[in-house]
């Protein structure tokens, strides 16, 4: 199966940076979630609160990255806010004396995720995705009610 040359060029240039941002932020959220629940919420009820908070975190992160793919600017701001919130929740766990290797690896991954989100290539990708979104919107406006392009 062959792809459109423009799509292949786009994927060759930006797919790895998108995956890096996605998986770094995913790992950062997972590590922060784990440390927060093993320190702050050690004595909390886990029957409802744990799966509910995990579900909200996962849905928010996936929705934000899906918004980035769809060309929406607010998606990257949500991911960045989650990463910054991760640092805010993570730093006070130092007082509970977590394993330093895990603690430092999560901080490094959060900072790397923020670095990728602010990289030149990631910003270029977001601009192109927003341009594609605008093209799709204009194509929808130019269609007549029967679904054919206007001439």
XYZ file of C-alpha atoms in Angstrom:
151
model
C 0.000 0.000 0.000
C 1.498 3.323 -1.016
C 0.971 6.618 0.724
C 0.611 10.068 -0.681
C 4.123 11.543 -1.012
C 3.213 14.602 1.089
C 1.905 12.406 3.897
C 5.028 10.253 3.822
C 7.239 13.345 3.931
C 5.221 14.712 6.859
C 5.411 11.429 8.768
C 9.133 11.060 8.113
C 9.800 14.509 9.539
C 7.353 14.765 12.466
C 6.120 11.337 13.541
C 9.059 10.556 15.844
C 8.882 13.909 17.613
C 5.155 13.416 18.175
C 5.763 9.933 19.567
C 8.536 11.250 21.805
C 6.221 13.898 23.239
C 3.411 11.394 23.670
C 5.385 8.646 25.367
C 7.474 10.985 27.530
C 4.345 12.700 28.830
C 2.641 9.321 29.313
C 5.592 7.981 31.309
C 5.763 11.204 33.333
C 2.070 11.027 34.212
C 2.285 7.331 35.098
C 5.296 7.857 37.345
C 3.799 10.873 39.041
C 0.500 9.063 39.545
C 2.309 6.128 41.095
C 4.401 8.268 43.438
C 1.461 10.435 44.501
C -0.677 7.403 45.331
C 2.166 5.720 47.214
C 2.990 8.832 49.276
C 0.173 11.369 49.701
C -2.685 8.939 49.240
C -1.211 5.953 51.028
C -4.193 5.766 53.405
C -6.889 6.865 50.927
C -9.740 4.632 49.855
C -8.678 2.922 46.639
C -11.942 1.279 45.594
C -13.336 4.314 43.774
C -10.771 7.108 43.971
C -7.839 5.267 42.416
C -9.502 4.044 39.190
C -11.486 7.260 38.858
C -8.414 9.493 39.132
C -6.463 7.225 36.779
C -9.305 7.287 34.260
C -9.585 11.074 34.361
C -5.824 11.426 33.887
C -5.704 8.998 30.952
C -8.741 10.485 29.205
C -7.377 14.014 29.624
C -3.934 13.101 28.298
C -5.253 11.112 25.333
C -7.804 13.809 24.462
C -5.111 16.494 24.562
C -2.811 14.538 22.244
C -5.720 13.762 19.926
C -6.454 17.494 19.813
C -2.844 18.134 18.786
C -3.202 15.616 15.961
C -6.439 17.270 14.856
C -4.686 20.662 14.670
C -6.108 22.243 17.812
C -3.705 24.515 19.676
C -5.241 23.961 23.100
C -4.142 20.314 23.118
C -0.470 21.077 23.616
C -1.318 23.540 26.383
C -3.212 20.824 28.243
C -0.267 18.431 27.890
C 2.147 21.131 29.081
C -0.144 21.952 32.021
C -0.252 18.270 32.961
C 3.551 18.105 32.842
C 3.924 21.230 34.964
C 1.294 19.907 37.364
C 3.261 16.696 37.490
C 6.326 18.586 38.694
C 4.227 20.485 41.238
C 2.830 17.238 42.670
C 6.110 15.372 42.356
C 8.512 17.697 44.167
C 6.831 17.474 47.611
C 6.989 13.673 47.493
C 10.710 14.088 48.180
C 9.783 14.534 51.853
C 8.379 10.994 51.909
C 11.796 9.645 50.807
C 10.845 7.772 47.636
C 13.448 5.738 45.798
C 15.790 8.392 44.389
C 16.294 6.613 41.071
C 12.568 6.568 40.390
C 12.088 10.107 41.664
C 14.892 11.535 39.529
C 13.930 9.547 36.444
C 10.386 10.906 36.593
C 11.630 14.487 37.000
C 14.020 14.042 34.068
C 11.267 12.556 31.903
C 8.868 15.401 32.758
C 11.510 17.967 31.829
C 12.305 16.083 28.608
C 8.597 16.018 27.738
C 8.411 19.780 28.217
C 11.563 20.177 26.117
C 10.059 18.130 23.282
C 6.797 20.091 23.447
C 8.783 23.302 23.105
C 11.119 22.049 20.378
C 11.230 23.731 16.987
C 10.160 20.588 15.143
C 7.155 19.997 17.416
C 6.053 23.619 16.926
C 6.460 23.231 13.142
C 4.332 20.092 13.275
C 1.595 21.907 15.201
C 1.560 24.756 12.669
C 1.266 22.301 9.771
C -1.490 20.336 11.513
C -3.410 23.567 12.130
C -2.976 24.404 8.428
C -4.347 20.986 7.431
C -7.273 21.534 9.772
C -8.024 24.861 8.096
C -7.828 23.207 4.650
C -10.308 20.539 5.740
C -12.639 23.225 7.085
C -12.498 25.166 3.811
C -13.139 21.992 1.801
C -16.228 21.278 3.900
C -17.484 24.820 3.297
C -16.960 24.528 -0.461
C -18.941 21.299 -0.782
C -22.514 21.474 -1.937
C -25.233 19.549 -0.053
C -24.797 16.418 -2.176
C -21.187 16.026 -0.987
C -19.525 17.002 -4.273
C -16.965 19.755 -4.558
C -18.191 23.084 -5.889
C -16.756 24.161 -9.234
